[in-house]
Amino acid sequence: MEVEVGIGGEGRSGEWQQRLVAIEEQLVLFWNGGGDHQNVRVKKLPPLPLRFNSDGTFKILQVADMHFGNGMVTRCRDVLDSEFEYCSDLNTTRFLEKMIELEKPDFVAFTGDNIFGTSATDAAESLFRAFSPVIKSGLPWAAVLGNHDQESTMNREELMSFISLMDYSLSQTFPTAEDLYDPAKQNRVPKIDGFGNYNLRVWGAPGSHLANSTVLNLYFLDSGDRAVVDGLRTYGWIKESQLSWLRGISKEIQEQKQDIKESADTSKFSAVSPALTFFHIPIPEIKQGPVKDIVGTYQEYVACSFVNSGVLKTLVSMGDVKAVFIGHDHKNDFCGNLDGIWFCYGGGFGYHGYGVAGWPRRARIILAELGKGEKSWNGVEKIKTWKRLDGGMLNKIDEQILWERQ
């Protein structure tokens, strides 16, 4: 039995050594029976840290609502009659394989309802099958939970713990000890609500003056599943403890950026490194509107909690989040602007999830591009997005610029 450590990555700084401690401590040991140490198998990790390519790009594939069940025996929903007979969960994983092959992303973000609990008789087996294409590719990936994942044989904490221990996954059940530190109060913040709140940092291009600095942040949040408030059933929402943690992380990152600026040529640095946020259930502000500059299809009622916890207000006040990527409403695939922040649906990806017959399953791509200096790549200059439709040519639609440095 192979023993793989595979931490990867060259030239990791002390900061990343510390940030990897939490991941390394979680390396899973699978025993195939008995006590023979030769049966130990250790989790594989991609090269770290995450960083921009030498061409100044970093590409993310968003996969929303796979709704994976039991594989070949799980039938498709809402497809044309001519497609139904041979359509199953395998169409979902085949679509993921094709997207990885065509777009060659640097990172894959799964934004919840990865498995459809009531159709997944064994959560672990369904997770392995659902994520198998990205694991086989060796790409770094991360996931959050939706409102259906826990309806199988694992609760939400067990699911995130399991996902965090899968090969090449950078998912975390809880924020790292470093990310829980509040510099202002000189202590650790209390445990926050949910499972799957964490931050991933993307460094600059190799050989650039920002090669060892964070130039893009990826925030992941647990938007919950369902709740009962004053006797009324509603969807989950992002809690104040999560928002407090998010504000703290954003502030810490921006202060670190300021320290870099003060010790270098300020013309080479953006004042604030942009951030992208990923979670499953849309916020009430999208439903309330007005959502401006819509690009894409808005054909479904926004299903969200009736509890407004102030997510939009928090994101606006932070100043670094440029776009949020969500799922949940499979028939929506639009990007729309709320108070200067883009909220983008991934569109239904999985064939066992509900949809519209004849309206292809789809995936979203996010591309961040660095600015080019005289001698080196600078910080992020532009963030773009588009979608691809499953089908013969994986047609590209709705390309747009989400943010551009002024």
C-alpha positions as a printed Julia matrix, in Angstrom:
406×3 Matrix{Float64}:
   0.0    0.0     0.0
   1.45   3.35   -0.98
   2.28   5.93    1.65
   1.9    9.43    0.2
   2.6   12.63    2.08
   2.63  14.98   -0.91
   2.61  18.36    0.85
   4.2   19.85   -2.27
   5.15  23.39   -3.12
   8.53  25.06   -3.13
   9.81  27.99   -1.17
   6.98  28.08    1.36
   7.43  30.91    3.84
   7.01  30.69    7.59
   3.47  31.98    7.2
   2.47  29.1     4.98
   4.33  26.6     7.15
   2.11  27.74   10.02
  -1.04  27.71    7.92
  -0.3   24.17    6.76
  -0.02  22.85   10.3
  -3.79  22.6    10.65
  -4.04  20.76    7.34
  -1.14  18.42    8.04
  -2.61  17.55   11.43
  -5.75  16.35    9.65
  -3.99  13.92    7.29
  -6.3   10.95    7.18
  -5.13   7.43    7.97
  -7.23   4.75    6.28
  -6.76   1.31    7.81
  -7.6   -1.56    5.5
  -7.89  -3.93    8.42
  -5.54  -5.1    11.12
  -2.78  -3.1    12.76
  -0.07  -3.38   10.12
   1.41   0.08    9.6
   1.99  -0.79    5.92
  -1.74  -0.3     5.38
  -1.52   3.38    6.2
  -2.53   5.74    3.41
  -1.95   9.46    3.84
  -3.92  12.23    2.19
  -2.42  13.76   -0.94
  -2.14  17.53   -1.14
  -1.56  19.73   -4.18
   1.47  22.02   -4.4
   0.98  24.9    -1.98
   0.53  27.78   -1.64
  -2.09  28.51   -4.25
  -0.56  31.01   -6.63
  -1.08  32.78   -9.94
   0.51  31.29  -13.03
   3.54  32.73  -14.76
   1.18  34.22  -17.39
  -0.53  36.27  -14.66
  -3.8   34.3   -14.49
  -5.68  32.25  -11.9
  -8.77  30.38  -13.07
 -11.54  28.96  -10.88
 -14.25  26.51  -11.92
 -17.44  26.89   -9.85
 -19.6   23.77   -9.58
 -23.02  24.44   -8.05
 -25.57  21.8    -7.05
 -24.2   18.49   -8.32
 -26.97  16.65   -6.39
 -25.07  13.39   -6.8
 -26.87  10.26   -5.64
 -25.76   6.66   -6.17
 -24.15   6.88   -9.58
 -25.42   4.94  -12.56
 -28.65   3.87  -10.85
 -29.65   7.47  -10.02
 -31.77   8.85  -12.81
 -31.7   12.37  -14.23
 -34.42  14.92  -13.56
 -35.91  17.47  -15.93
 -34.23  16.35  -19.15
 -35.77  15.81  -22.57
 -37.56  12.49  -23.15
 -34.93  11.63  -25.75
 -32.19  12.02  -23.12
 -33.8   10.27  -20.16
 -33.2    6.58  -20.91
 -29.42   6.72  -20.66
 -29.08   9.7   -18.31
 -27.77   9.27  -14.75
 -25.35  10.71  -12.21
 -22.61   9.67  -14.61
 -23.66  12.55  -16.86
 -22.77  14.87  -13.96
 -19.28  13.49  -13.42
 -18.72  13.34  -17.18
 -19.61  17.04  -17.41
 -17.09  17.79  -14.66
 -14.41  15.83  -16.49
 -15.09  17.75  -19.7
 -14.99  21.12  -17.95
 -11.66  20.31  -16.32
 -10.22  19.13  -19.64
 -11.44  22.15  -21.61
 -10.91  25.04  -19.19
  -7.89  23.65  -17.32
  -8.76  25.51  -14.1
  -6.23  26.15  -11.37
  -8.81  25.54   -8.64
 -12.32  24.09   -8.36
 -14.93  25.5    -5.94
 -17.98  23.37   -5.11
 -20.75  25.57   -3.73
 -23.01  23.1    -1.98
 -25.61  20.38   -2.5
 -22.71  18.28   -3.67
 -24.7   15.15   -2.9
 -28.47  14.8    -2.71
 -28.94  13.2     0.67
 -32.23  11.42    0.1
 -30.82   9.68   -2.99
 -27.38   8.93   -1.53
 -27.58   5.74    0.52
 -23.96   6.07    1.66
 -22.7    9.64    2.01
 -19.01   8.69    1.92
 -19.38   6.63   -1.24
 -21.4    9.36   -2.94
 -18.82  12.0    -2.02
 -16.0    9.87   -3.45
 -17.91   9.4    -6.69
 -19.03  13.01   -6.99
 -15.56  14.47   -6.44
 -13.68  11.71   -8.3
 -13.01  13.74  -11.48
 -11.33  16.6    -9.62
  -9.39  14.19   -7.4
  -8.16  12.25  -10.44
  -7.05  15.53  -12.01
  -4.85  16.38   -9.0
  -6.21  19.94   -8.95
  -6.66  21.8    -5.66
 -10.31  22.12   -4.74
 -12.58  23.15   -1.9
 -16.24  22.84   -1.01
 -18.99  24.21    1.17
 -22.23  22.48    2.11
 -25.72  23.18    0.84
 -29.04  22.35    2.42
 -29.27  18.76    1.1
 -25.82  17.27    1.77
 -26.59  16.19    5.35
 -29.77  14.28    4.45
 -27.83  11.05    3.88
 -25.72   9.17    6.46
 -23.5   11.98    7.82
 -24.28  15.17    9.72
 -22.82  18.49    8.59
 -19.73  18.37   10.78
 -18.97  14.82    9.69
 -19.43  15.78    6.04
 -17.03  18.73    6.19
 -14.48  16.73    8.16
 -14.65  13.97    5.57
 -14.4   16.4     2.64
 -11.44  18.15    4.26
  -9.58  14.83    4.39
 -10.1   13.88    0.75
  -7.16  13.99   -1.65
  -6.2   17.47   -2.91
  -8.99  19.11   -0.9
  -8.2   22.42    0.8
 -11.58  22.48    2.53
 -11.63  23.1     6.26
 -14.26  22.21    8.84
 -13.27  25.15   11.02
 -11.05  28.2    10.47
  -7.4   27.56   11.24
  -6.05  28.65   14.61
  -4.3   31.54   12.86
  -7.54  32.7    11.27
  -9.34  32.59   14.61
  -6.9   35.02   16.18
  -8.17  38.54   16.86
  -5.14  40.89   16.91
  -7.2   43.74   18.39
  -8.23  41.7    21.42
  -5.07  39.61   21.6
  -7.08  36.42   21.94
  -8.94  33.73   20.07
 -12.45  34.45   18.94
 -15.15  32.06   20.17
 -16.14  29.07   18.07
 -18.27  30.28   15.19
 -21.49  28.85   13.79
 -21.46  26.32   11.01
 -19.02  23.9     9.44
 -16.95  25.06    6.49
 -15.99  28.67    7.27
 -12.44  29.28    6.07
 -10.14  31.48    4.02
  -7.74  30.48    1.24
  -5.08  32.9     0.04
  -3.69  33.03   -3.48
  -0.15  34.34   -3.93
   1.34  36.31   -6.79
   3.03  34.92   -9.88
   6.35  33.1    -9.46
   9.35  35.36   -9.86
   7.34  38.53   -9.32
   7.81  40.96   -6.43
   4.48  39.63   -5.08
   5.47  35.98   -5.35
   5.36  35.58   -1.57
   2.39  37.86   -0.93
  -1.36  37.33   -0.95
  -2.95  39.02   -3.97
  -6.38  37.31   -3.96
  -8.47  35.92   -1.11
 -11.13  33.24   -1.28
 -13.67  33.25    1.55
 -15.88  30.2     2.13
 -18.95  30.32    4.38
 -21.53  27.83    5.63
 -24.98  29.24    4.83
 -26.72  26.46    6.77
 -29.61  24.24    5.75
 -33.01  24.77    7.36
 -34.29  26.38   10.52
 -37.46  27.2    12.44
 -37.89  30.81   13.6
 -40.91  31.76   15.7
 -42.62  28.58   14.57
 -42.0   29.26   10.88
 -39.78  27.09    8.7
 -37.12  28.85    6.66
 -33.76  28.24    5.03
 -30.51  28.71    6.91
 -28.52  31.93    6.96
 -25.03  33.19    7.73
 -24.83  34.04   11.44
 -23.29  37.06   13.17
 -20.45  34.93   14.58
 -19.45  34.06   11.02
 -19.64  37.67    9.89
 -17.56  38.77   12.87
 -14.9   36.24   11.93
 -15.04  37.37    8.3
 -14.62  41.03    9.23
 -11.63  40.12   11.39
  -9.91  38.12    8.65
 -10.48  40.86    6.09
  -9.08  43.5     8.44
  -6.04  41.39    9.25
  -5.28  40.79    5.58
  -5.63  44.46    4.71
  -3.34  45.46    7.58
  -0.73  42.99    6.34
  -1.06  44.52    2.89
  -0.51  47.98    4.35
   2.7   46.78    6.02
   3.96  45.57    2.64
   3.08  48.87    0.98
   4.96  50.86    3.58
   8.12  48.85    2.98
   8.07  48.93   -0.82
   7.32  51.0    -3.88
   3.61  51.74   -3.37
   3.01  52.14   -7.1
   3.4   48.39   -7.47
   0.62  47.45   -5.06
  -3.13  47.65   -4.98
  -4.43  49.23   -1.78
  -6.61  46.21   -1.03
  -6.24  42.68   -2.37
  -9.59  41.72   -3.89
 -11.57  38.82   -2.46
 -14.18  36.39   -3.75
 -16.75  34.71   -1.52
 -18.42  31.32   -1.94
 -21.51  29.94   -0.19
 -24.7   28.09   -1.11
 -27.96  29.8    -0.13
 -28.58  33.29   -1.56
 -29.09  36.2     0.81
 -32.46  37.98    1.23
 -31.12  41.17   -0.35
 -31.06  39.42   -3.74
 -34.75  38.65   -3.4
 -35.55  42.16   -2.15
 -33.48  43.91   -4.82
 -33.14  45.93   -6.8
 -30.47  43.82   -8.46
 -28.75  45.89  -11.15
 -26.96  45.12  -14.41
 -28.18  41.53  -14.63
 -26.27  39.29  -17.03
 -27.76  35.83  -17.53
 -31.06  34.14  -16.75
 -33.29  35.11  -13.81
 -36.22  32.7   -14.09
 -36.73  31.36  -10.58
 -37.98  32.74   -7.3
 -35.03  33.4    -4.97
 -35.29  30.79   -2.21
 -33.61  32.21    0.88
 -34.1   32.72    4.6
 -36.49  35.42    5.78
 -33.8   36.3     8.34
 -31.62  39.16    7.13
 -28.4   38.86    9.11
 -26.65  41.76    7.38
 -24.38  39.85    5.0
 -24.5   42.5     2.27
 -23.84  45.31    4.73
 -20.86  43.4     6.12
 -19.37  42.67    2.7
 -19.73  46.29    1.6
 -18.1   47.54    4.8
 -15.13  45.19    4.38
 -14.23  46.72    1.04
 -12.34  43.76   -0.41
 -15.1   41.43   -1.65
 -15.78  42.06   -5.33
 -18.05  39.1    -6.12
 -20.01  36.34   -4.38
 -20.72  32.95   -5.96
 -23.8   31.0    -4.9
 -26.05  28.1    -5.91
 -29.33  26.69   -4.57
 -31.69  28.1    -7.23
 -30.84  25.87  -10.19
 -32.84  27.77  -12.79
 -30.97  31.02  -12.14
 -27.54  31.56  -13.64
 -27.3   35.35  -13.6
 -24.81  37.8   -12.17
 -26.33  40.93  -10.66
 -24.92  43.89   -8.77
 -25.97  44.89   -5.26
 -24.29  47.96   -3.76
 -21.17  47.45   -5.86
 -20.78  43.71   -5.21
 -21.63  41.11   -7.84
 -23.72  38.11   -6.83
 -23.4   35.28   -9.35
 -25.3   32.02   -9.54
 -23.45  29.0   -10.82
 -26.54  27.58  -12.52
 -27.6   23.96  -12.0
 -24.67  21.62  -12.7
 -25.96  18.19  -11.68
 -28.35  16.02  -13.67
 -30.15  14.66  -10.6
 -31.0   18.18   -9.48
 -34.15  19.86  -10.73
 -33.87  22.09  -13.77
 -35.62  22.86  -17.04
 -35.81  20.23  -19.78
 -33.96  21.57  -22.81
 -32.09  24.19  -20.73
 -28.56  22.74  -20.53
 -26.75  22.08  -17.27
 -24.0   24.66  -16.82
 -20.88  25.69  -14.94
 -19.26  29.03  -14.17
 -15.66  30.07  -14.73
 -13.97  32.92  -12.84
 -10.71  34.31  -14.21
  -8.5   36.7   -12.23
  -5.75  38.53  -14.14
  -2.72  40.34  -12.76
  -1.6   43.74  -13.94
   1.64  43.86  -15.88
   4.39  46.13  -14.61
   7.58  47.13  -16.39
   9.56  44.24  -14.95
   7.1   42.1   -13.02
   3.49  41.12  -12.48
   1.64  43.34  -10.03
  -1.57  42.73   -8.08
  -4.92  41.66   -9.5
  -6.09  44.05  -12.21
  -9.24  42.38  -13.55
 -11.75  39.65  -12.65
 -13.91  38.14  -15.4
 -16.51  35.39  -15.55
 -18.42  33.31  -18.07
 -20.43  30.1   -18.21
 -20.27  26.95  -20.29
 -23.22  24.76  -21.24
 -23.05  20.99  -21.25
 -23.5   19.61  -24.73
 -21.47  18.9   -27.82
 -19.33  22.05  -27.9
 -19.56  23.23  -24.26
 -20.66  26.6   -25.6
 -19.36  29.68  -23.8
 -21.94  32.33  -22.85
 -22.36  35.57  -20.89
 -18.73  36.64  -20.54
 -18.43  39.8   -18.46
 -16.0   41.82  -16.37
 -16.88  41.74  -12.67
 -14.17  44.05  -11.4
 -11.33  46.09  -12.81
  -8.79  48.12  -10.9
  -9.3   51.81  -11.51
